[in-house]
Amino acid sequence: MSGVRAQQKEKTRRLLIDAALNQLSAERSFSNLSLREVAKEAGLAPTSFYRHFSDMDELGLTLVDEAGLTLRQLMRQARQRIAKGGSVIQISVQTFMELIESNGNIFRLLLRERSGTSAAFRAAVIREIRYFTMELRDYLQQANQLDAEVAYMQANAAVTIVFSAGSDALDIDDKNEREQLAQQTIQQLRFIARGAAELSDRRKAGKK
Amino acid sequence: MSGVRAQQKEKTRRLLIDAALNQLSAERSFSNLSLREVAKEAGLAPTSFYRHFSDMDELGLTLVDEAGLTLRQLMRQARQRIAKGGSVIQISVQTFMELIESNGNIFRLLLRERSGTSAAFRAAVIREIRYFTMELRDYLQQANQLDAEVAYMQANAAVTIVFSAGSDALDIDDKNEREQLAQQTIQQLRFIARGAAELSDRRKAGKK
DNA sequence: ATAAACAGCGTACAAGTGTACGCTTAAATG
DNA sequence: CATTTAAGCGTACACTTGTACGCTGTTTAT
């Protein structure tokens, strides 16, 4: 079992995934992408699609997984940069904005399918975002000595703000405008961090 | 010109609008709604649709207008309640959550088309939300004596948080869970308010 | 060496789409 | 009253969609 066959299969599976990803854009969402178009882009006959996915939905869920992976890469990269010193918030936002610039399509997928029409998709996207939020919560709780619940609320708010800013950034061409958006986002995250720190302190004081 | 004809026309136009609105749901977005389906739901022949709208896009933009109207109603209602005393943030969130419960479909439309595939739609939705944000900014600036830019950042963050919570609320059936979400949202808005107030104070002090 | 498995293709079909065109019928206009 | 206007309908057409089915050629298993 040299695996020549399996290897080839994996290769064209990848072709399909990339074909779908490449067709995504501001004016093209996954949900109005047809099986035939994806197959065509991948250089396959429409019916060959079924050798790899039973459905467009199945392909879509694979893409969401891919997006989750990207999100985790983001988190890791931000951590590495933070370890070298500097403002945590600033570095995080900057890293996030870089990701959006280089992976706009996959990020669009997440944003759109989060409020999309397929329950399975919504669930998958929400799961990825929740995972991301929880990781941030753990970090905040430990790094800032926060009350657990407060840390969650901060993480949740921060993710919401950053994702929303990311969505806006996708529609902005001008470099200066994007920088301005980033600065605003940083300030907003600081608002939240400040409020969270205070509440956490108040809770600790109350318990004593 | 008694207007019997014009009156009837307006009536079936309304029929089309309502037909579209009624077909929206968690699993049905405007963009995958066909002209034929809308016409059928309204009890019209497909081709009669064109007597009222040249396009599904035109109908869609009308719906966005409708949503903007709803948003302004919301703002007015919240103001009335606030005038009678109570926590501004709490009342606002509660009013918003009530709106979502009674107008889920129109709210879904806004959320979805904001990151949808039609540039015209996106622009229209963003315009409505910006209008809403600006009104909140003016209120915050005046009521809390804030620096103008800080007031904008607070308003922007608050709208983002509330809309995101609204989107989540649409997927929650359990009454208690929704209440919990509301409480969390209130707390997050307080984080932001606190951070904004501080920055505004700091800026004022710096200028003196 | 022989047989089985299987990725990929071409054909074919039913279903649904937007919309052009001409007709009918009732209101508006003169 | 006579004429024009226009909302609504039915038919028709060209497309696109998902997918069922059977064939081919190559890799894998025996």
XYZ file of C-alpha atoms (C1' of nucleotides) in Angstrom:
476
model
C 0.000 0.000 0.000
C 2.192 2.782 -1.308
C -0.742 5.139 -1.090
C -0.397 6.725 -4.508
C -4.133 6.649 -4.812
C -4.896 8.110 -1.398
C -2.296 10.762 -1.962
C -3.857 11.812 -5.228
C -7.270 11.882 -3.658
C -6.080 14.165 -0.907
C -4.578 16.395 -3.537
C -7.781 16.951 -5.477
C -9.702 17.289 -2.228
C -7.369 20.148 -1.476
C -8.071 21.473 -4.969
C -11.760 21.617 -4.168
C -11.210 23.362 -0.861
C -8.969 25.950 -2.429
C -11.330 26.417 -5.348
C -14.130 27.249 -2.919
C -11.915 29.526 -0.895
C -10.715 31.391 -3.969
C -14.211 32.090 -5.166
C -15.162 33.785 -1.927
C -15.069 37.555 -2.051
C -16.985 40.624 -0.971
C -19.655 39.906 -3.557
C -19.636 36.133 -3.370
C -20.571 34.196 -0.263
C -20.253 30.493 0.300
C -24.001 30.046 0.436
C -24.467 31.323 -3.077
C -21.640 29.252 -4.446
C -22.793 26.276 -6.466
C -21.372 22.801 -6.487
C -20.852 23.057 -10.197
C -18.897 26.269 -9.975
C -16.584 24.874 -7.356
C -16.019 21.713 -9.352
C -15.349 23.725 -12.485
C -12.846 25.985 -10.706
C -11.098 22.883 -9.428
C -10.974 21.465 -12.943
C -13.308 18.573 -12.147
C -16.516 17.282 -13.632
C -19.481 18.274 -11.451
C -20.230 14.708 -10.474
C -16.685 14.054 -9.343
C -17.333 16.427 -6.483
C -19.205 13.620 -4.725
C -16.083 11.480 -4.491
C -14.870 13.935 -1.854
C -17.867 15.582 -0.213
C -21.443 14.400 -0.049
C -22.677 17.933 -0.016
C -21.692 21.548 -0.311
C -22.497 21.727 3.376
C -19.797 19.214 4.117
C -17.272 21.262 2.180
C -18.439 24.323 4.047
C -17.916 22.761 7.432
C -14.428 21.807 6.346
C -13.797 25.449 5.520
C -15.021 26.489 8.938
C -12.556 24.053 10.484
C -9.863 25.634 8.379
C -10.908 29.038 9.675
C -10.710 27.794 13.242
C -7.184 26.678 12.571
C -6.320 30.123 11.279
C -7.783 31.637 14.409
C -5.586 29.474 16.573
C -2.544 30.418 14.554
C -3.455 34.019 15.180
C -3.595 33.479 18.904
C -0.232 31.758 18.922
C 1.411 34.440 16.858
C 0.048 37.196 19.063
C 1.374 35.410 22.142
C 4.810 35.137 20.702
C 4.900 38.829 19.936
C 3.555 39.754 23.338
C 6.256 37.721 25.035
C 8.780 40.069 23.471
C 7.231 42.994 25.266
C 4.914 45.841 24.350
C 1.267 46.719 24.792
C -0.799 43.558 24.817
C -3.844 45.196 23.320
C -1.952 47.006 20.625
C -0.065 43.933 19.528
C -3.200 41.818 19.481
C -5.140 44.231 17.337
C -2.256 44.688 14.963
C -1.801 40.949 14.600
C -5.487 40.508 13.984
C -5.553 43.195 11.330
C -2.631 41.556 9.555
C -4.469 38.274 9.521
C -7.490 39.892 7.948
C -5.408 41.448 5.250
C -3.857 38.138 4.288
C -6.842 35.863 4.948
C -9.776 38.087 4.111
C -11.821 35.377 2.494
C -11.680 32.871 5.277
C -12.494 35.569 7.781
C -15.459 36.692 5.702
C -16.691 33.128 5.780
C -16.769 33.160 9.565
C -18.501 36.519 9.782
C -21.159 35.587 7.272
C -21.964 32.084 8.331
C -22.247 33.149 11.935
C -25.585 34.681 11.033
C -26.210 32.470 8.005
C -29.114 30.216 7.201
C -27.641 26.821 7.964
C -27.968 25.765 11.580
C -24.996 23.424 11.283
C -22.820 26.239 9.969
C -23.890 28.677 12.625
C -23.165 26.141 15.324
C -19.729 25.362 13.904
C -18.751 29.005 13.606
C -20.031 29.842 17.052
C -18.039 26.958 18.452
C -14.830 28.238 16.920
C -15.420 31.737 18.196
C -16.318 30.470 21.626
C -13.114 28.470 21.749
C -11.209 31.583 20.829
C -13.026 33.592 23.492
C -12.309 31.019 26.175
C -8.649 31.031 25.415
C -8.621 34.801 25.732
C -10.580 34.571 28.972
C -8.013 32.227 30.506
C -5.232 34.533 29.485
C -6.920 37.621 30.906
C -7.828 35.906 34.124
C -4.284 34.796 34.726
C -2.414 37.815 33.446
C -4.597 40.383 35.203
C -5.711 38.403 38.233
C -9.342 38.873 37.378
C -12.495 37.391 38.772
C -13.446 34.466 36.503
C -16.819 35.802 35.445
C -15.458 39.268 34.835
C -12.675 37.828 32.718
C -15.252 36.055 30.590
C -17.287 39.190 30.081
C -14.217 41.114 29.089
C -13.076 38.417 26.689
C -16.502 38.191 25.137
C -16.792 41.946 24.664
C -13.262 42.195 23.308
C -13.821 39.467 20.737
C -17.050 41.109 19.640
C -15.366 44.474 19.195
C -12.373 43.081 17.360
C -14.390 40.904 15.003
C -16.669 43.791 14.214
C -13.677 46.007 13.496
C -12.279 43.251 11.312
C -15.484 43.178 9.344
C -15.284 46.926 8.823
C -11.618 46.704 7.872
C -12.488 44.341 5.016
C -14.430 47.150 3.354
C -11.706 49.766 3.702
C -9.094 50.249 1.003
C -7.276 53.277 2.302
C -4.319 52.400 4.471
C -4.661 55.464 6.691
C -8.307 54.827 7.335
C -7.519 51.278 8.353
C -4.871 52.506 10.741
C -7.368 54.907 12.238
C -9.840 52.076 12.695
C -7.144 50.055 14.433
C -6.410 52.911 16.816
C -10.058 53.318 17.622
C -10.383 49.617 18.281
C -7.428 49.697 20.613
C -8.993 52.532 22.551
C -12.283 50.690 22.828
C -10.560 47.588 24.115
C -8.902 49.745 26.749
C -12.290 51.065 27.818
C -13.400 47.509 28.375
C -10.206 46.467 30.125
C -10.471 49.388 32.487
C -14.097 48.703 33.353
C -13.393 45.015 33.877
C -10.440 45.666 36.167
C -12.536 47.932 38.340
C -15.418 45.521 38.672
C -13.064 42.708 39.491
C -11.418 44.781 42.218
C -14.756 45.755 43.654
C -15.822 42.129 43.803
C -12.642 41.086 45.536
C -13.013 43.872 48.094
C -16.583 42.853 48.745
C -15.622 39.286 49.520
C -13.098 40.165 52.155
C -58.265 61.464 -9.582
C -60.067 59.616 -6.820
C -57.064 57.375 -6.406
C -58.807 54.035 -6.259
C -56.173 52.680 -8.542
C -53.188 54.149 -6.703
C -54.645 52.978 -3.436
C -54.948 49.423 -4.670
C -51.432 49.538 -6.010
C -50.073 50.645 -2.677
C -51.980 47.809 -1.079
C -50.450 45.055 -3.159
C -47.055 46.686 -2.861
C -47.499 46.309 0.850
C -48.516 42.703 0.224
C -45.203 42.061 -1.486
C -43.201 43.701 1.283
C -44.995 41.711 3.942
C -44.668 38.515 1.941
C -40.914 38.963 1.819
C -40.737 39.857 5.477
C -42.808 36.845 6.480
C -40.591 34.451 4.586
C -37.519 35.572 6.449
C -36.469 33.312 9.291
C -33.443 31.740 10.880
C -33.106 29.380 7.943
C -34.207 31.736 5.165
C -32.316 34.883 4.277
C -33.412 37.565 1.877
C -30.629 36.736 -0.540
C -31.856 33.220 -1.072
C -35.419 34.281 -1.507
C -36.618 34.172 -5.093
C -38.801 36.637 -6.861
C -41.213 33.855 -7.693
C -41.579 32.779 -4.103
C -42.301 36.270 -2.912
C -44.858 36.818 -5.651
C -46.521 33.510 -4.844
C -46.710 34.291 -1.128
C -48.303 37.620 -1.996
C -50.804 35.850 -4.240
C -49.473 37.389 -7.419
C -48.247 36.025 -10.716
C -44.451 36.160 -10.932
C -44.461 38.741 -13.662
C -46.731 41.071 -11.727
C -43.873 41.641 -9.340
C -42.342 44.010 -11.884
C -45.262 46.398 -11.630
C -43.942 47.315 -8.180
C -40.214 46.664 -8.087
C -37.763 46.385 -10.935
C -35.676 43.935 -8.993
C -35.459 41.877 -5.833
C -32.718 44.305 -4.881
C -35.147 47.178 -4.963
C -37.514 45.304 -2.673
C -34.599 44.540 -0.392
C -33.588 48.162 -0.091
C -37.157 48.994 0.807
C -36.954 46.436 3.596
C -33.758 47.997 4.869
C -35.535 51.346 4.985
C -38.270 49.702 6.968
C -35.662 48.356 9.357
C -34.192 51.812 9.767
C -37.621 53.060 10.717
C -37.885 50.361 13.347
C -34.512 51.375 14.707
C -35.635 54.951 15.091
C -38.799 53.840 16.840
C -36.600 51.929 19.233
C -34.545 54.978 20.026
C -37.650 57.060 20.653
C -39.209 54.463 22.889
C -36.044 54.074 24.938
C -35.862 57.829 25.433
C -39.397 58.007 26.690
C -38.714 55.297 29.226
C -35.473 56.876 30.315
C -37.223 60.176 30.923
C -39.276 58.431 33.572
C -36.146 57.573 35.499
C -34.006 54.482 35.984
C -30.697 53.149 34.721
C -30.117 54.383 31.201
C -28.128 51.346 30.176
C -30.535 48.854 31.667
C -33.564 50.435 30.072
C -31.867 50.662 26.695
C -30.852 47.025 26.655
C -34.254 45.887 27.809
C -35.987 47.963 25.151
C -33.675 46.588 22.513
C -34.301 43.015 23.562
C -38.035 43.558 23.385
C -37.692 44.893 19.874
C -35.780 41.818 18.827
C -38.410 39.547 20.236
C -41.199 41.256 18.316
C -39.282 42.117 15.147
C -36.819 39.278 14.833
C -37.052 39.012 11.077
C -36.369 42.602 10.258
C -33.463 42.637 12.673
C -32.028 39.500 11.120
C -32.170 41.238 7.775
C -29.962 44.040 9.070
C -27.469 41.690 10.650
C -27.159 39.526 7.582
C -27.053 42.114 4.874
C -24.461 44.095 6.771
C -21.949 41.488 5.711
C -23.901 40.326 2.675
C -22.835 40.113 -0.939
C -24.609 43.133 -2.386
C -22.637 46.352 -2.117
C -25.810 48.427 -2.282
C -27.320 46.489 0.600
C -24.235 46.726 2.728
C -24.064 50.456 2.177
C -27.731 50.907 3.070
C -27.484 48.860 6.236
C -24.290 50.557 7.318
C -25.932 53.915 6.776
C -28.819 53.016 9.050
C -26.529 51.741 11.753
C -24.302 54.770 11.485
C -27.301 57.030 11.862
C -28.272 55.114 14.964
C -24.738 55.360 16.327
C -24.578 59.094 15.743
C -27.790 59.677 17.589
C -26.417 57.717 20.517
C -23.165 59.673 20.348
C -24.987 62.988 20.601
C -26.946 61.750 23.543
C -23.864 60.475 25.375
C -21.901 63.594 24.693
C -24.583 65.817 26.076
C -25.788 63.679 28.963
C -22.315 62.796 30.242
C -20.387 65.888 29.191
C -17.947 63.809 27.166
C -15.234 64.723 24.743
C -16.731 64.434 21.247
C -14.346 61.796 19.944
C -14.618 59.752 23.104
C -18.396 59.896 22.882
C -18.211 58.520 19.360
C -15.972 55.667 20.355
C -18.250 54.775 23.212
C -21.343 54.923 21.012
C -19.687 52.806 18.365
C -18.560 50.168 20.833
C -21.927 50.120 22.568
C -23.840 49.627 19.324
C -21.493 46.831 18.343
C -21.961 45.053 21.657
C -25.725 45.453 21.681
C -26.203 44.323 18.100
C -24.013 41.324 18.688
C -25.995 40.440 21.785
C -29.176 40.870 19.776
C -27.877 38.444 17.216
C -27.146 35.917 19.951
C -30.539 36.493 21.527
C -32.243 35.472 18.300
C -30.837 31.979 18.723
C -31.883 31.556 22.351
C -35.243 30.073 23.265
C -34.942 29.863 27.007
C -36.232 32.937 28.796
C -33.730 32.690 31.641
C -30.805 32.387 29.306
C -31.912 35.473 27.455
C -32.180 37.372 30.714
C -28.681 36.282 31.605
C -27.444 37.499 28.236
C -29.129 40.838 28.863
C -27.431 41.175 32.236
C -24.072 40.382 30.741
C -24.624 42.937 28.014
C -25.521 45.572 30.578
C -22.340 44.875 32.452
C -20.264 45.102 29.291
C -21.819 48.427 28.415
C -20.889 49.641 31.872
C -17.305 48.612 31.294
C -17.266 50.754 28.205
C -19.021 53.682 29.847
C -16.545 53.643 32.686
C -13.525 53.562 30.419
C -14.932 56.324 28.230
C -15.661 58.575 31.193
C -12.127 58.219 32.424
C -10.500 58.963 29.123
C -12.729 61.970 28.635
C -11.764 63.306 32.065
C -8.122 62.748 31.381
C -8.357 64.626 28.114
C -10.105 67.553 29.743
C -7.490 67.716 32.482
C -4.723 67.650 29.905
C -6.124 70.584 28.028
C -6.254 72.897 31.039
C -1.618 -12.780 -12.999
C -6.412 -11.948 -11.907
C -9.947 -9.612 -9.612
C -11.760 -5.855 -6.953
C -11.981 -1.038 -5.755
C -12.546 3.476 -6.973
C -11.476 8.402 -8.828
C -13.134 10.830 -12.551
C -16.088 11.541 -16.742
C -20.187 12.258 -19.846
C -24.929 12.020 -20.441
C -29.412 12.938 -18.916
C -33.285 14.714 -16.378
C -36.438 17.125 -13.388
C -36.869 21.297 -10.924
C -36.414 26.032 -10.305
C -34.821 30.655 -11.879
C -35.480 35.594 -14.118
C -37.840 37.833 -17.499
C -39.778 39.108 -22.455
C -44.232 39.501 -24.678
C -48.987 40.061 -25.505
C -53.664 39.852 -23.557
C -57.523 41.273 -20.482
C -60.071 44.217 -17.696
C -61.002 48.052 -14.906
C -59.859 52.756 -13.641
C -58.472 57.413 -15.230
C -58.764 60.979 -18.524
C -60.684 63.757 -22.059
C -69.264 58.363 -23.873
C -64.797 57.281 -26.051
C -60.042 56.700 -25.365
C -55.987 55.861 -22.915
C -53.467 53.927 -19.126
C -51.766 50.379 -16.381
C -52.185 46.309 -12.862
C -52.277 41.618 -13.182
C -52.128 37.144 -15.796
C -50.486 33.159 -18.697
C -47.319 31.397 -21.835
C -42.825 30.723 -23.249
C -37.789 30.501 -23.311
C -33.066 30.108 -22.141
C -30.297 29.031 -18.063
C -28.564 27.030 -13.994
C -28.963 23.855 -10.407
C -28.259 19.084 -7.942
C -27.699 14.501 -8.762
C -28.706 9.490 -10.668
C -26.472 6.159 -13.640
C -23.192 3.656 -16.198
C -18.570 3.614 -18.272
C -13.323 3.840 -18.291
C -8.678 3.357 -16.760
C -5.593 2.905 -13.138
C -4.259 1.452 -8.606
C -4.730 -1.932 -4.966
C -5.493 -6.554 -3.069
C -5.483 -11.427 -3.602
